[in-house]
Coordinates of N, CA and C in Angstrom, one line a residue:
X939 N 0.7 -1.4 0.0 CA -0.2 -0.2 0.4 C 0.7 1.7 -0.5
X940 N 0.2 2.1 -0.8 CA 1.6 3.3 -1.9 C 1.5 4.4 -0.1
X941 N -0.2 4.6 0.3 CA -0.4 6.0 1.5 C 0.0 4.7 2.3
X942 N 0.8 3.9 2.7 CA 1.3 3.3 4.2 C 2.8 3.9 4.0
X943 N 2.9 3.1 3.4 CA 4.2 3.1 3.6 C 5.3 5.2 2.9
X944 N 4.3 5.1 2.0 CA 4.4 7.1 2.4 C 3.9 8.3 3.3
X945 N 3.4 8.1 4.4 CA 3.0 8.5 5.9 C 3.7 7.1 7.4
X946 N 4.5 6.5 6.9 CA 5.5 6.0 7.5 C 7.0 6.6 8.3
X947 N 7.3 7.3 7.4 CA 8.3 8.5 7.0 C 9.3 8.1 7.1
X948 N 9.5 6.0 5.7 CA 10.2 5.7 5.6 C 10.3 6.9 3.9
X949 N 10.0 6.9 3.7 CA 10.3 8.0 2.0 C 10.9 9.6 2.2
X950 N 10.8 10.3 3.5 CA 12.1 11.1 3.5 C 13.1 11.6 3.7
X951 N 13.3 10.4 3.8 CA 14.8 9.7 3.5 C 15.3 9.4 2.1
X952 N 14.1 9.4 1.8 CA 15.0 9.1 -0.2 C 14.9 11.0 -1.2
X953 N 14.3 12.2 0.5 CA 13.8 13.1 -1.2 C 16.1 13.7 -0.6
X954 N 16.3 13.5 -2.1 CA 18.4 14.2 -1.6 C 18.7 15.1 -1.2
X955 N 18.0 16.2 -1.6 CA 18.3 17.8 -1.7 C 17.8 18.9 -0.2
X956 N 18.2 19.0 0.8 CA 18.1 19.8 1.8 C 17.1 20.5 1.3
X957 N 16.9 20.7 1.7 CA 15.8 22.8 1.6 C 15.9 23.8 1.7
X958 N 16.6 24.8 0.6 CA 16.9 25.8 1.3 C 16.4 27.1 1.7
X959 N 17.0 27.1 2.7 CA 16.4 28.7 3.6 C 16.5 29.5 3.1
X960 N 15.8 30.1 3.4 CA 16.0 31.7 2.8 C 15.7 32.8 4.5
X961 N 17.1 32.8 5.5 CA 17.3 34.0 6.9 C 16.1 34.4 7.2
X962 N 15.6 34.2 7.8 CA 15.0 34.9 9.0 C 15.3 36.6 9.3
X963 N 13.3 37.2 9.0 CA 14.3 37.9 9.5 C 15.0 39.5 8.4
X964 N 15.3 38.5 7.2 CA 15.9 39.1 6.5 C 14.4 39.7 5.2
X965 N 14.7 40.8 4.2 CA 13.8 41.2 3.0 C 13.3 40.0 2.5
X966 N 14.3 39.3 1.9 CA 14.0 37.9 0.8 C 13.1 37.4 1.7
X967 N 13.1 37.4 3.0 CA 12.5 36.0 3.5 C 10.6 37.1 3.4
X968 N 11.2 38.5 4.2 CA 9.8 39.4 4.2 C 9.0 38.8 2.6
X969 N 10.3 39.3 1.1 CA 9.2 39.0 0.5 C 8.6 36.9 0.3
X970 N 8.8 36.4 0.5 CA 8.9 34.7 0.5 C 7.1 34.4 1.3
X971 N 6.9 36.2 1.8 CA 5.8 35.6 2.9 C 4.9 36.8 1.9
X972 N 5.2 37.5 1.3 CA 4.1 38.3 0.9 C 4.1 37.2 -0.1
X973 N 4.5 36.9 -1.1 CA 4.5 35.1 -2.3 C 3.5 34.9 -0.9
X974 N 3.7 33.9 -0.5 CA 3.1 32.8 0.1 C 1.8 33.6 1.0
X975 N 1.3 34.8 1.4 CA 0.1 35.3 2.1 C -0.4 36.3 0.1
X976 N 0.1 36.3 -1.1 CA -0.6 36.5 -2.3 C -1.2 35.4 -2.7
X977 N 0.0 34.1 -2.3 CA -1.1 32.9 -3.0 C -1.8 32.8 -2.8
X978 N -2.9 32.6 -1.5 CA -3.0 32.2 -0.3 C -4.6 32.8 -1.3
X979 N -5.1 34.0 -1.4 CA -6.6 34.8 -2.2 C -6.1 33.5 -2.8
X980 N -5.8 32.8 -4.0 CA -6.3 32.2 -4.7 C -6.3 32.9 -6.6
X981 N -6.2 34.7 -6.0 CA -5.6 34.8 -7.3 C -3.7 34.6 -7.8
X982 N -2.8 33.1 -8.6 CA -2.4 33.2 -9.6 C -1.6 33.8 -9.9
X983 N -2.3 34.7 -11.4 CA -1.3 36.1 -11.5 C -1.5 37.1 -10.9
X984 N -1.9 38.0 -10.5 CA -2.3 38.0 -9.4 C -0.4 38.5 -8.3
X985 N -1.0 37.6 -7.7 CA 0.9 37.1 -7.0 C 1.8 36.5 -7.4
X986 N 2.1 36.5 -9.2 CA 3.9 36.3 -8.7 C 4.2 37.4 -9.7
X987 N 2.9 39.2 -9.8 CA 3.5 40.8 -10.2 C 4.7 41.0 -8.6
X988 N 5.7 41.6 -9.7 CA 6.5 42.3 -8.8 C 5.5 43.4 -8.0
X989 N 5.8 42.6 -6.8 CA 5.1 43.8 -5.8 C 5.6 45.6 -5.9
X990 N 4.7 46.6 -5.4 CA 5.4 47.6 -5.8 C 6.9 48.2 -5.4
X991 N 7.8 48.6 -5.8 CA 8.9 49.0 -5.2 C 9.4 47.9 -5.3
X992 N 9.5 47.1 -5.8 CA 10.6 45.7 -4.9 C 11.4 45.4 -6.9
X993 N 12.4 45.3 -6.6 CA 13.3 44.9 -7.2 C 13.8 43.3 -7.7
X994 N 13.3 43.7 -9.7 CA 12.3 42.5 -10.3 C 13.8 41.2 -9.5
X995 N 15.8 41.6 -10.1 CA 15.9 40.4 -9.5 C 16.1 39.7 -8.1
X996 N 15.8 40.3 -7.3 CA 14.9 39.8 -5.9 C 14.0 38.9 -6.4
X997 N 12.5 39.5 -6.1 CA 11.8 38.9 -6.7 C 11.9 37.3 -7.4
X998 N 13.2 37.4 -8.2 CA 13.1 36.2 -9.4 C 13.7 35.4 -8.5
X999 N 14.7 36.0 -7.7 CA 15.3 34.4 -7.0 C 14.6 34.5 -5.7
X1000 N 13.3 35.2 -5.2 CA 13.4 34.3 -3.9 C 12.0 33.4 -4.6
X1001 N 10.8 33.6 -6.3 CA 10.4 33.0 -6.3 C 11.0 31.6 -6.9
X1002 N 12.2 31.5 -7.7 CA 13.4 30.2 -7.7 C 13.7 29.5 -7.0
X1003 N 14.1 30.3 -5.5 CA 14.4 29.2 -4.3 C 13.5 28.2 -3.2
X1004 N 12.4 29.1 -3.9 CA 11.2 28.3 -4.3 C 10.4 27.2 -4.6
X1005 N 10.6 27.6 -5.6 CA 9.7 26.6 -7.3 C 11.0 25.4 -6.7
X1006 N 12.0 25.6 -6.4 CA 13.4 24.8 -6.2 C 13.2 23.7 -5.4
X1007 N 12.5 24.5 -3.5 CA 12.0 23.4 -3.4 C 10.7 22.7 -2.8
X1008 N 9.8 23.8 -4.1 CA 8.9 23.0 -3.9 C 9.2 21.9 -4.9
X1009 N 9.5 21.2 -6.0 CA 10.1 20.6 -7.3 C 10.3 19.3 -6.5
X1010 N 12.1 19.8 -5.8 CA 12.4 18.7 -5.2 C 11.7 18.4 -3.9
X1011 N 10.3 18.7 -3.2 CA 9.7 17.7 -2.3 C 8.6 16.9 -3.2
X1012 N 8.1 18.0 -4.1 CA 7.0 16.4 -5.3 C 8.3 15.6 -6.0
X1013 N 8.8 15.9 -6.5 CA 10.4 14.7 -6.9 C 10.4 14.2 -6.1
X1014 N 10.3 14.0 -4.8 CA 10.8 14.1 -3.8 C 10.0 12.1 -2.9
X1015 N 8.6 12.5 -3.6 CA 7.5 12.0 -3.2 C 6.9 10.6 -3.8
X1016 N 8.3 11.2 -4.8 CA 7.9 10.3 -6.7 C 9.3 8.9 -6.8
X1017 N 10.6 8.8 -6.3 CA 11.3 8.7 -6.6 C 10.8 7.7 -6.2
X1018 N 10.6 6.4 -6.0 CA 10.4 5.2 -5.7 C 9.7 4.7 -7.4
X1019 N 9.3 5.5 -8.0 CA 9.0 5.2 -9.4 C 9.7 5.6 -10.9
X1020 N 10.8 6.3 -10.0 CA 11.4 6.8 -10.6 C 12.0 6.4 -10.7
X1021 N 13.3 5.1 -11.3 CA 14.0 4.4 -11.0 C 15.5 4.3 -12.4
X1022 N 16.8 2.9 -13.3 CA 17.1 3.0 -13.9 C 16.3 2.5 -14.4
X1023 N 15.5 1.1 -13.9 CA 15.1 0.5 -14.9 C 14.1 1.1 -15.6
X1024 N 13.0 2.0 -14.9 CA 11.3 2.6 -15.3 C 12.0 4.1 -15.9
X1025 N 13.2 4.5 -16.2 CA 13.2 5.7 -16.5 C 15.2 5.7 -17.3
X1026 N 15.2 4.7 -18.0 CA 16.7 4.7 -18.7 C 16.8 6.1 -19.3
X1027 N 16.4 6.7 -19.8 CA 16.8 7.8 -19.8 C 15.4 9.3 -19.8
X1028 N 15.9 10.7 -19.7 CA 15.5 11.4 -19.2 C 14.1 12.1 -20.5
X1029 N 13.3 11.8 -20.1 CA 12.2 11.8 -21.3 C 11.1 12.6 -20.5
X1030 N 10.1 13.3 -21.5 CA 8.9 14.2 -21.3 C 8.2 13.8 -22.4
X1031 N 7.8 13.0 -22.2 CA 6.6 11.6 -23.3 C 8.1 11.1 -24.7
X1032 N 7.1 10.2 -25.8 CA 8.3 10.2 -26.2 C 8.7 11.3 -27.5
X1033 N 8.4 12.0 -27.8 CA 9.2 13.5 -28.6 C 10.6 13.9 -27.8
X1034 N 10.5 14.0 -26.7 CA 11.6 15.4 -25.5 C 12.0 14.1 -24.9
X1035 N 13.0 14.1 -25.2 CA 14.2 13.5 -24.5 C 15.6 15.2 -23.6
X1036 N 15.7 14.8 -22.8 CA 17.0 15.1 -22.3 C 17.5 15.2 -22.2
X1037 N 19.9 15.1 -22.5 CA 20.9 14.8 -22.1 C 21.7 16.5 -21.2
X1038 N 22.4 15.4 -20.5 CA 22.6 16.1 -19.1 C 24.0 16.7 -19.5
X1039 N 24.6 18.6 -19.7 CA 24.8 19.1 -19.4 C 25.3 19.7 -19.0
X1040 N 26.3 20.5 -18.5 CA 26.6 21.5 -17.3 C 27.3 23.0 -17.6
X1041 N 28.2 22.8 -18.4 CA 28.6 24.1 -19.2 C 30.1 24.3 -18.4
X1042 N 30.5 23.5 -17.6 CA 31.8 23.6 -16.5 C 31.7 21.6 -16.2
X1043 N 31.8 20.8 -16.0 CA 32.2 19.9 -15.8 C 31.5 18.8 -16.3
X1044 N 30.4 19.1 -17.3 CA 30.0 18.2 -18.1 C 29.7 18.9 -20.2
X1045 N 30.5 19.1 -20.6 CA 30.6 20.4 -21.3 C 29.7 19.7 -22.4
X1046 N 29.7 18.4 -22.6 CA 29.3 16.9 -24.0 C 28.3 16.6 -22.9
X1047 N 27.2 16.9 -23.6 CA 25.3 17.2 -23.4 C 25.8 14.7 -23.8
X1048 N 25.6 14.1 -22.4 CA 25.6 13.1 -21.5 C 24.1 12.5 -21.2
X1049 N 24.1 11.3 -22.4 CA 22.8 10.8 -21.9 C 22.6 10.7 -21.2
X1050 N 22.0 9.8 -20.1 CA 21.4 9.8 -18.3 C 20.2 8.9 -17.9
X1051 N 19.7 8.4 -17.5 CA 18.4 7.8 -17.0 C 18.4 9.0 -16.4
X1052 N 16.8 8.6 -16.0 CA 16.0 10.0 -15.2 C 16.5 10.6 -14.4
X1053 N 16.6 9.2 -12.8 CA 17.1 9.7 -11.8 C 18.5 10.3 -11.4
X1054 N 19.6 10.2 -12.0 CA 20.7 10.2 -12.6 C 21.2 11.7 -13.0
X1055 N 19.8 12.3 -14.3 CA 19.5 13.4 -14.9 C 19.0 14.7 -13.8
X1056 N 18.4 14.0 -12.9 CA 17.8 14.8 -11.6 C 18.6 14.7 -11.6
X1057 N 19.0 14.2 -10.5 CA 20.2 14.8 -9.3 C 21.2 15.5 -9.6
X1058 N 21.5 15.4 -11.2 CA 22.9 16.5 -11.6 C 22.0 17.3 -11.8
X1059 N 21.2 17.6 -11.7 CA 20.1 19.0 -12.6 C 19.9 19.4 -11.0
X1060 N 19.8 19.4 -10.5 CA 19.3 19.9 -9.1 C 20.1 20.0 -8.1
X1061 N 21.2 19.2 -8.9 CA 23.2 19.6 -7.3 C 23.4 20.9 -7.6
X1062 N 23.0 20.8 -9.4 CA 23.6 22.4 -10.3 C 22.9 23.0 -9.1
X1063 N 21.2 23.0 -9.9 CA 20.1 24.1 -8.9 C 21.1 24.4 -7.9
X1064 N 20.6 23.5 -7.1 CA 21.2 24.2 -5.5 C 22.7 24.5 -5.3
X1065 N 24.2 24.1 -6.1 CA 24.8 25.1 -6.3 C 24.6 26.2 -6.7
X1066 N 24.3 26.7 -7.5 CA 23.8 28.1 -7.9 C 23.3 28.6 -7.1
X1067 N 22.1 28.5 -6.5 CA 21.6 28.5 -5.3 C 22.8 29.2 -3.6
X1068 N 23.6 28.1 -4.0 CA 24.1 27.7 -2.6 C 25.3 29.5 -3.5
X1069 N 25.4 29.9 -4.4 CA 26.2 30.6 -4.6 C 26.2 32.5 -4.1
X1070 N 27.3 32.3 -3.3 CA 26.4 34.6 -2.9 C 26.8 35.2 -3.9
X1071 N 27.7 35.7 -5.1 CA 27.7 36.3 -6.0 C 26.4 36.2 -6.2
X1072 N 25.4 35.1 -6.6 CA 24.8 35.1 -7.8 C 23.7 35.2 -7.3
X1073 N 23.6 34.6 -5.7 CA 21.9 35.2 -4.9 C 22.7 35.4 -3.6
X1074 N 23.0 36.4 -3.9 CA 23.4 37.0 -2.6 C 22.1 37.1 -2.1
X1075 N 22.0 37.0 -0.3 CA 22.0 36.8 0.8 C 21.6 37.8 1.3
X1076 N 22.4 38.9 1.9 CA 22.9 39.3 2.6 C 22.4 41.1 1.9
X1077 N 21.5 41.2 3.2 CA 21.4 43.2 2.5 C 22.2 44.0 1.0
X1078 N 21.7 44.8 0.5 CA 22.9 45.2 0.1 C 23.4 44.8 -1.1
X1079 N 23.8 43.9 -0.9 CA 24.8 42.7 -2.0 C 24.3 43.1 -3.1
X1080 N 25.1 43.7 -4.8 CA 23.5 43.8 -5.3 C 24.2 42.6 -6.5
X1081 N 23.1 41.9 -6.9 CA 22.7 40.5 -8.0 C 24.0 41.4 -8.6
X1082 N 24.1 40.1 -9.7 CA 25.6 40.4 -10.7 C 24.4 40.3 -12.7
X1083 N 25.8 41.3 -13.2 CA 25.1 41.3 -14.5 C 24.0 39.8 -15.2
X1084 N 24.8 38.8 -14.8 CA 24.3 37.8 -15.4 C 22.3 37.3 -14.7
X1085 N 22.5 37.5 -13.7 CA 21.6 37.4 -12.9 C 20.4 36.5 -13.3
X1086 N 19.6 37.7 -14.4 CA 18.5 36.8 -14.7 C 18.8 35.8 -16.0
X1087 N 19.8 35.7 -16.6 CA 20.6 34.3 -17.5 C 20.8 33.4 -16.8
X1088 N 20.8 33.7 -15.8 CA 21.1 32.5 -15.0 C 20.3 31.6 -14.5
X1089 N 19.0 32.8 -13.9 CA 17.9 32.4 -12.9 C 16.9 31.6 -14.4
X1090 N 16.9 32.2 -15.9 CA 16.0 31.4 -16.5 C 16.7 30.0 -17.0
X1091 N 18.5 30.3 -16.9 CA 18.9 28.5 -17.2 C 18.5 26.9 -16.1
X1092 N 18.2 27.5 -14.7 CA 17.3 27.7 -13.3 C 16.5 26.8 -13.4
X1093 N 14.9 28.0 -14.0 CA 14.0 27.8 -14.1 C 13.7 26.7 -15.5
X1094 N 14.8 26.9 -16.1 CA 14.4 26.4 -17.8 C 14.3 25.2 -17.0
X1095 N 15.8 24.4 -16.7 CA 15.7 23.0 -15.9 C 14.8 22.0 -15.5
X1096 N 14.7 24.0 -14.2 CA 13.3 22.7 -13.3 C 11.9 22.7 -13.8
X1097 N 11.8 23.1 -15.0 CA 10.9 22.8 -16.0 C 10.9 21.4 -16.6
X1098 N 12.6 21.3 -16.5 CA 12.1 19.8 -17.1 C 11.0 18.2 -16.1
X1099 N 11.7 18.2 -15.0 CA 11.5 17.8 -14.2 C 9.8 18.1 -13.6
X1100 N 9.1 19.1 -13.7 CA 7.8 19.0 -13.6 C 7.4 17.9 -15.1
X1101 N 8.1 17.8 -16.2 CA 7.7 17.8 -17.3 C 7.7 15.8 -16.9
X1102 N 8.6 15.3 -17.0 CA 8.8 14.2 -16.0 C 7.8 13.7 -15.5
X1103 N 7.8 14.6 -14.6 CA 6.7 13.7 -13.7 C 5.6 14.0 -14.2
X1104 N 4.6 14.8 -14.6 CA 4.1 14.5 -15.7 C 3.5 13.9 -16.6
X1105 N 4.5 13.0 -17.2 CA 4.0 12.3 -19.2 C 4.8 10.8 -17.5
X1106 N 6.1 10.4 -17.1 CA 5.9 9.4 -17.0 C 5.9 8.8 -16.0
X1107 N 5.2 9.4 -14.6 CA 4.7 9.8 -13.4 C 3.7 10.0 -12.7
X1108 N 2.6 10.1 -13.5 CA 1.4 10.8 -13.4 C 0.5 10.3 -12.2
X1109 N 0.3 9.3 -13.1 CA -0.1 7.3 -11.9 C 0.1 7.6 -10.6
X1110 N 1.1 7.5 -10.3 CA 1.8 7.6 -8.6 C 1.6 9.0 -8.1
X1111 N 1.0 9.4 -8.6 CA 0.7 10.6 -7.8 C 0.1 11.4 -8.1
X1112 N -0.7 10.4 -8.6 CA -2.7 10.0 -8.8 C -3.1 8.9 -7.3
X1113 N -2.8 8.0 -7.0 CA -2.5 7.2 -5.8 C -1.6 8.3 -4.9
X1114 N -1.3 8.7 -4.7 CA 0.0 9.5 -3.8 C -1.7 10.4 -3.6
X1115 N -2.3 10.8 -4.0 CA -3.0 11.8 -3.7 C -2.2 13.2 -3.9
X1116 N -1.4 13.8 -5.0 CA 0.4 14.3 -4.9 C -1.9 15.0 -5.8
X1117 N -2.4 15.3 -6.6 CA -3.3 16.2 -8.0 C -2.6 17.6 -8.7
X1118 N -3.8 18.0 -6.5 CA -4.2 18.9 -6.4 C -2.7 20.2 -6.8
X1119 N -2.1 19.0 -5.9 CA 0.0 19.6 -5.2 C 0.8 20.3 -6.4
X1120 N 0.2 19.2 -7.1 CA 1.1 19.3 -8.9 C 0.6 20.6 -9.0
X1121 N -0.6 20.2 -9.7 CA -0.6 21.2 -11.3 C -1.1 22.6 -9.9
X1122 N -1.2 22.7 -8.0 CA -0.5 24.2 -8.2 C 0.2 24.6 -8.4
X1123 N 1.4 24.2 -7.5 CA 2.5 24.4 -7.8 C 2.7 25.2 -9.4
X1124 N 3.1 23.9 -10.5 CA 2.8 24.0 -12.0 C 2.4 24.7 -11.6
X1125 N 0.9 25.3 -11.6 CA 0.0 26.2 -12.6 C 1.4 27.7 -11.7
X1126 N 1.4 28.1 -10.5 CA 2.6 28.7 -10.4 C 3.6 29.0 -11.1
X1127 N 4.1 28.3 -11.0 CA 5.7 28.0 -12.0 C 5.0 28.8 -13.6
X1128 N 4.1 28.2 -13.8 CA 3.9 28.4 -15.1 C 3.6 30.3 -15.1
X1129 N 2.9 30.9 -14.9 CA 1.9 32.4 -14.7 C 4.2 33.5 -14.3
X1130 N 4.6 32.5 -13.3 CA 5.5 32.8 -13.5 C 6.7 33.3 -14.4
X1131 N 7.2 32.2 -14.9 CA 7.4 32.4 -15.0 C 7.3 32.6 -17.1
X1132 N 5.6 33.1 -18.1 CA 5.1 33.6 -18.2 C 5.2 35.2 -17.7
X1133 N 5.4 35.8 -16.7 CA 5.3 37.1 -15.7 C 6.3 37.9 -16.6
X1134 N 6.8 37.1 -17.0 CA 8.6 37.6 -16.4 C 9.5 37.4 -17.7
X1135 N 8.7 35.8 -18.7 CA 8.9 35.9 -19.8 C 10.0 35.5 -19.4
X1136 N 11.0 34.3 -19.1 CA 11.4 34.0 -18.4 C 11.5 32.5 -18.8
X1137 N 10.5 32.2 -20.0 CA 11.4 30.1 -20.7 C 10.3 30.1 -21.6
X1138 N 11.7 30.1 -22.4 CA 10.6 30.5 -24.5 C 9.8 29.3 -24.1
X1139 N 9.2 29.6 -25.3 CA 7.7 28.7 -25.9 C 8.2 27.7 -26.1
X1140 N 9.6 27.2 -26.7 CA 9.7 25.9 -27.6 C 9.6 25.2 -26.4
X1141 N 10.9 25.8 -25.0 CA 11.0 25.5 -24.4 C 9.9 24.6 -23.3
X1142 N 9.3 24.4 -23.6 CA 7.5 24.2 -22.7 C 6.7 23.8 -23.2
X1143 N 7.0 23.2 -24.5 CA 6.3 22.5 -25.8 C 5.7 21.2 -25.1
X1144 N 7.3 20.3 -24.0 CA 6.8 18.8 -23.5 C 5.0 19.1 -22.7
X1145 N 4.6 20.5 -22.4 CA 3.8 20.6 -21.9 C 2.4 21.4 -22.5
X1146 N 2.5 21.9 -23.5 CA 1.4 22.8 -24.0 C 0.6 22.9 -23.9
X1147 N 0.0 21.2 -24.5 CA -1.7 21.3 -24.0 C -2.0 21.7 -22.7
X1148 N -1.4 21.0 -21.7 CA -1.5 21.4 -20.5 C -1.5 22.4 -19.8
X1149 N -0.6 23.4 -20.2 CA -0.5 24.6 -20.2 C -1.5 25.6 -20.1
X1150 N -2.1 25.4 -21.4 CA -3.1 25.7 -22.0 C -4.0 25.6 -21.3
X1151 N -4.8 24.0 -21.1 CA -5.8 23.2 -20.0 C -5.3 24.7 -18.7
X1152 N -4.0 24.3 -18.0 CA -4.5 25.5 -16.9 C -5.1 26.6 -16.6
X1153 N -3.7 27.7 -17.1 CA -4.1 29.2 -18.2 C -6.2 29.6 -18.5
X1154 N -5.6 28.9 -18.7 CA -7.6 29.0 -20.2 C -8.6 30.1 -18.9
X1155 N -8.2 29.3 -18.1 CA -9.8 29.3 -17.3 C -9.1 31.0 -16.7
X1156 N -8.1 31.2 -16.3 CA -7.7 32.5 -15.8 C -7.3 33.4 -17.0
X1157 N -7.7 34.2 -17.3 CA -7.4 34.9 -18.0 C -8.2 36.1 -17.7

């Protein structure tokens, strides 16, 4: 029985990345609280908008950390179903396959299993989030000039984890009764990247129909 396994706590050890915490009392923490409060209102289009007088880089940074944590948690619930055997390649349906390269350690894209790819991807994202020169947590430390392009790459890659979960692991998501949680998280993500034009339309193709379905009701 999946749900008893899920609640027995044997699962929690499987989530492979620690949650990235935004320091309490910091301005970014206030922004995160603001984001959570507006999300609670249920209007996602409003919730993703840049709050008045705030810095766009900082808003994108806070939300990127939040999406990393959400996706980390969602993927953590289905890792038992995403194995070398079940997912020998990192795919999002039959038409889309991803090969891993980070441009530094692995320059030439390599074909690898989905769990391996996602481990590479989440480790890479976490390294970016932990880099104080890219994601400064201290007040008054400026964001680097290339911040937006780094954030776009992070979000583009995080999207692939959603795409893989939706295409290859939707059954366990339903069994675990995580469907509403996944949809809400993904919808928030999509509204956010649409609001600030952060992911190229072509990259979103594997989930285009779903995106249209989730966003059409809120125009």
